[in-house]
Amino acid sequence: MNAPPEKITSGTHAATATWADLSKLLVDIRARRNEFSRAQKIPKEIVGGFRRVGVYRAMAAKRFGGEERTPADFCRLVERISEADGSAGWVASFGDGARYLAALPDDTLRKVYANGPDVVLAGALFPLQPAKRCADGFIVNGVWPFASGSPEADLIGVGITLEDDPSGDLPRVAVMPAEKVTIRPNWDVIGLQGTGSHDVVVSDVIVPEEWTLIRGGPPTLDGPIYRYPAVAFAAQAHAIVGIGIARSAIDDVIAMAETRASITGAPVMAERGYVQLEIAKAEAMLRSARSFFYEATEELWKEALKGEVNLGTTTLMRLAATNAARQGAEVCRIASGLAGTEALYSNSNLARAMCDSFVVAQHAALNEGTLQSAGRALLGSAIQPGFP
């Protein structure tokens, strides 16, 4: 079911990475995915592989050596990595951080990319922690949970609040070198165990104002990718992880169905009527969710190319992202159920897929609350700040 080797292309040029280059990395990821869970992080050499295939330069500006790929290109890259391992795909999805960084001042961006475009940003936004103004910027203190990918990051961003902040309802993010942050290892969860989503602790770090940005605010850089809404893009970059995980789960069931017989004497899985029925439903469910996802992505991208995105189109993108995450989790549940006892073992990809996809769908940008927000927007009602 996997796509054959092909060029990963941007809207106007062929990117440097190819599916063939990625395939070598995927083999390594599949072989080591149990290791990621035990270590509670994606190791440095795998993150190095992400750098090589272009994960972190994908959304960076061309003027800094980046590629400015389309959102769909980036999501397809993350989707393929997620098929190999959900935790690896989740960490790779934070390559969308270059879109957030685009809201930093131009002089700051020159410093960020002084050594090249492959800059790894991680961090955690909520809960927003109060920061104090000082002569050199802001004094930042606090603890932030769910800092996915922080163990191998170059930069860490954390959410702060200030008195009389002109940003209004949009949160401010303080960006600092990773060495100024303490990582508190406490990522003890049932799914996405390899993402290294530990707490980050910041103690009396002075962050210059020019190293802060407004999440969802206007970018410094110009171009279609910077007109594409950053918050919606972050949600969809996470959601596509669930689609990749679900693809691997269905493929695993299909692979085992022709030979796996029941110890009770029942026929092989492929000959059982309920397996045939459920695998057909799961395949249709996954393909439908994926098609809606990329259809909404392309519609929003067309508007960004024209110069201005529409609130209704952005809302549909958020709805498509949430639907992708939730349908992906349901597909994994179906696949795991069909596999029976094979899905009970902790080192089974189906057990991992079920738990990983569940965690994806629990994300604040993809949970049921976002469905309600999308419904309110579709009906013309007022929506909460930060959506879509």
XYZ file of C-alpha atoms in Angstrom, residues 33-287:
255
model
C 10.868 1.952 17.115
C 10.735 -0.209 20.252
C 13.935 1.517 21.323
C 12.276 4.933 21.002
C 9.549 3.969 23.458
C 12.034 2.702 26.024
C 14.243 5.788 25.692
C 11.212 8.117 25.747
C 12.713 10.148 22.914
C 13.775 10.069 19.282
C 17.580 9.694 19.311
C 19.983 12.267 17.955
C 20.942 10.234 14.881
C 17.291 9.916 13.773
C 16.766 13.649 14.230
C 19.946 14.017 12.188
C 18.239 11.923 9.518
C 15.293 14.316 9.602
C 17.728 17.144 8.950
C 19.241 15.296 5.991
C 15.940 14.574 4.247
C 14.768 18.141 4.697
C 12.209 18.022 7.506
C 13.427 21.217 9.162
C 14.305 23.211 6.058
C 11.036 22.310 4.337
C 9.142 25.345 5.598
C 12.125 27.678 6.100
C 12.509 30.702 3.821
C 14.540 30.297 0.649
C 16.543 33.383 1.554
C 17.907 31.441 4.554
C 18.577 28.266 2.557
C 15.146 26.746 3.123
C 12.776 25.263 0.581
C 9.363 26.841 1.259
C 7.531 23.662 0.322
C 3.766 23.625 0.122
C 1.792 22.540 3.211
C 0.657 19.416 1.357
C 4.269 18.480 0.532
C 5.278 18.798 4.168
C 2.294 16.794 5.395
C 3.044 13.974 2.953
C 6.592 13.858 4.281
C 5.339 13.614 7.879
C 2.731 11.038 6.850
C 5.373 8.696 5.423
C 7.517 8.982 8.540
C 4.447 8.303 10.703
C 3.768 5.080 8.804
C 7.137 3.867 10.060
C 6.576 5.081 13.622
C 4.080 7.451 15.190
C 6.516 8.986 17.653
C 9.033 9.680 14.898
C 6.301 11.247 12.772
C 5.121 13.386 15.674
C 8.602 14.771 16.286
C 9.072 15.356 12.560
C 5.782 17.271 12.439
C 7.422 20.022 14.476
C 9.343 20.928 11.367
C 6.352 23.242 10.958
C 8.084 25.379 13.603
C 9.797 27.341 10.843
C 6.368 28.795 10.068
C 6.077 30.008 13.682
C 9.614 31.408 13.643
C 8.694 33.502 10.595
C 6.955 35.893 13.015
C 10.317 36.872 14.582
C 11.947 40.125 13.442
C 14.125 39.916 10.363
C 17.378 40.564 12.247
C 16.531 37.764 14.688
C 15.778 35.365 11.839
C 19.211 36.056 10.392
C 20.707 34.896 13.691
C 18.414 31.856 13.888
C 19.548 30.653 10.449
C 23.138 31.895 10.594
C 24.447 28.310 10.374
C 21.878 26.963 7.916
C 18.158 26.239 7.618
C 17.989 22.933 9.511
C 17.013 24.474 12.847
C 15.026 22.301 15.264
C 12.414 24.185 17.289
C 10.562 22.518 20.156
C 8.755 23.774 23.196
C 5.412 24.119 24.897
C 2.921 26.960 24.881
C 0.446 26.338 27.670
C -0.119 27.132 30.437
C 1.060 30.668 29.720
C 3.423 31.787 32.461
C 3.824 35.428 33.591
C 7.089 37.103 32.566
C 8.533 40.349 33.913
C 9.933 43.179 31.848
C 13.537 44.183 32.388
C 16.048 46.451 30.670
C 17.170 43.635 28.344
C 13.774 42.149 27.552
C 11.771 39.731 29.663
C 12.660 37.552 32.641
C 11.092 34.158 31.996
C 10.325 31.550 34.655
C 8.065 28.534 34.720
C 7.364 24.930 33.894
C 5.709 23.845 30.649
C 4.532 20.260 29.968
C 4.294 18.375 26.663
C 7.455 19.786 25.084
C 7.619 17.223 22.273
C 11.046 16.744 20.693
C 12.776 18.941 23.261
C 15.710 16.555 24.004
C 17.266 17.149 20.557
C 16.056 20.699 19.864
C 18.224 23.701 19.011
C 15.686 26.255 20.199
C 12.934 26.056 22.807
C 9.820 28.230 22.723
C 7.528 28.739 25.738
C 4.284 30.645 26.185
C 4.352 33.768 28.344
C 2.016 36.550 29.416
C 2.860 40.194 30.053
C 0.954 43.013 31.634
C -0.495 45.333 28.987
C 0.746 43.151 26.140
C -0.404 44.702 22.843
C -0.791 41.216 21.332
C -4.223 40.971 22.960
C -5.722 37.482 23.088
C -2.955 35.863 21.049
C -0.211 34.201 23.143
C 3.372 35.414 23.099
C 6.166 32.866 22.688
C 9.644 33.402 24.123
C 12.323 31.639 22.064
C 15.669 30.738 23.613
C 18.643 28.417 23.033
C 17.952 24.896 24.247
C 20.958 24.975 26.578
C 19.205 27.592 28.699
C 16.351 25.210 29.434
C 16.215 22.246 31.805
C 14.331 19.177 30.607
C 12.526 17.313 33.373
C 12.113 13.688 32.187
C 8.574 12.655 33.105
C 6.966 11.443 29.858
C 5.270 8.313 31.255
C 2.291 7.717 28.970
C 0.530 4.966 27.008
C 1.101 6.344 23.505
C 3.604 8.381 21.489
C 6.072 7.260 24.127
C 9.105 8.115 21.995
C 8.288 11.785 21.471
C 10.250 13.050 24.469
C 7.333 15.280 25.443
C 8.819 16.038 28.839
C 8.386 19.142 30.975
C 10.713 22.042 30.242
C 11.828 24.238 33.128
C 13.023 27.818 32.664
C 14.641 29.661 35.558
C 15.385 33.400 35.357
C 16.264 33.367 31.663
C 16.374 36.821 30.091
C 14.817 36.740 26.642
C 15.232 39.873 24.499
C 11.939 41.166 23.137
C 13.155 40.602 19.594
C 13.354 36.882 20.427
C 9.625 36.712 21.129
C 6.804 36.216 18.642
C 3.040 36.266 18.624
C 1.559 32.848 17.866
C -0.946 33.339 15.095
C 0.188 36.933 14.585
C 1.422 38.478 11.331
C 4.718 37.050 10.020
C 7.750 39.165 9.245
C 8.334 37.285 5.996
C 6.172 37.558 2.917
C 5.091 34.847 0.517
C 2.281 32.287 0.144
C 3.510 29.971 2.886
C 3.541 32.880 5.334
C -0.010 33.829 4.408
C -1.058 30.261 5.188
C -2.408 30.373 8.790
C 0.200 29.122 11.261
C -2.181 27.693 13.875
C -4.181 25.718 11.309
C -0.951 24.441 9.789
C 0.309 23.236 13.163
C -2.958 21.361 13.752
C -2.823 19.637 10.380
C 0.874 18.753 10.731
C -0.042 16.867 13.917
C -3.233 15.353 12.498
C -1.537 13.744 9.511
C 0.512 11.669 11.964
C -2.698 9.818 12.811
C -3.342 9.083 9.140
C 0.146 7.615 8.707
C -0.224 5.480 11.815
C -3.598 4.176 10.630
C -2.150 3.282 7.223
C 0.474 1.113 8.887
C -2.179 -0.583 11.046
C -4.355 -1.559 8.082
C -1.336 -2.757 6.122
C -0.273 -4.933 9.060
C -3.698 -6.603 9.246
C -3.775 -7.217 5.485
C -0.278 -8.712 5.615
C -1.173 -11.167 8.364
C -4.675 -12.012 7.095
C -3.643 -14.557 4.433
C -1.679 -16.787 6.780
C -2.855 -16.185 10.340
C -5.182 -18.949 11.497
C -6.993 -19.185 14.804
C -5.775 -21.571 17.494
C -9.421 -22.597 17.888
C -9.534 -23.951 14.331
C -11.258 -21.031 12.628
C -10.167 -20.265 9.043
C -7.395 -17.798 8.276
C -8.351 -14.175 8.808
C -8.756 -13.385 5.108
C -11.534 -15.985 4.837
C -13.599 -14.694 7.744
C -16.596 -12.615 6.736
C -16.385 -10.125 9.588
C -12.704 -9.444 8.805
C -13.538 -8.777 5.157
C -16.337 -6.417 6.170
C -14.384 -4.470 8.784
C -11.208 -4.092 6.732
C -13.294 -2.670 3.878
C -14.934 -0.182 6.251
C -11.582 0.820 7.727
C -10.000 1.318 4.300
C -12.895 3.518 3.165
C -12.826 5.463 6.411
C -9.106 6.165 6.167
C -9.122 7.105 2.500
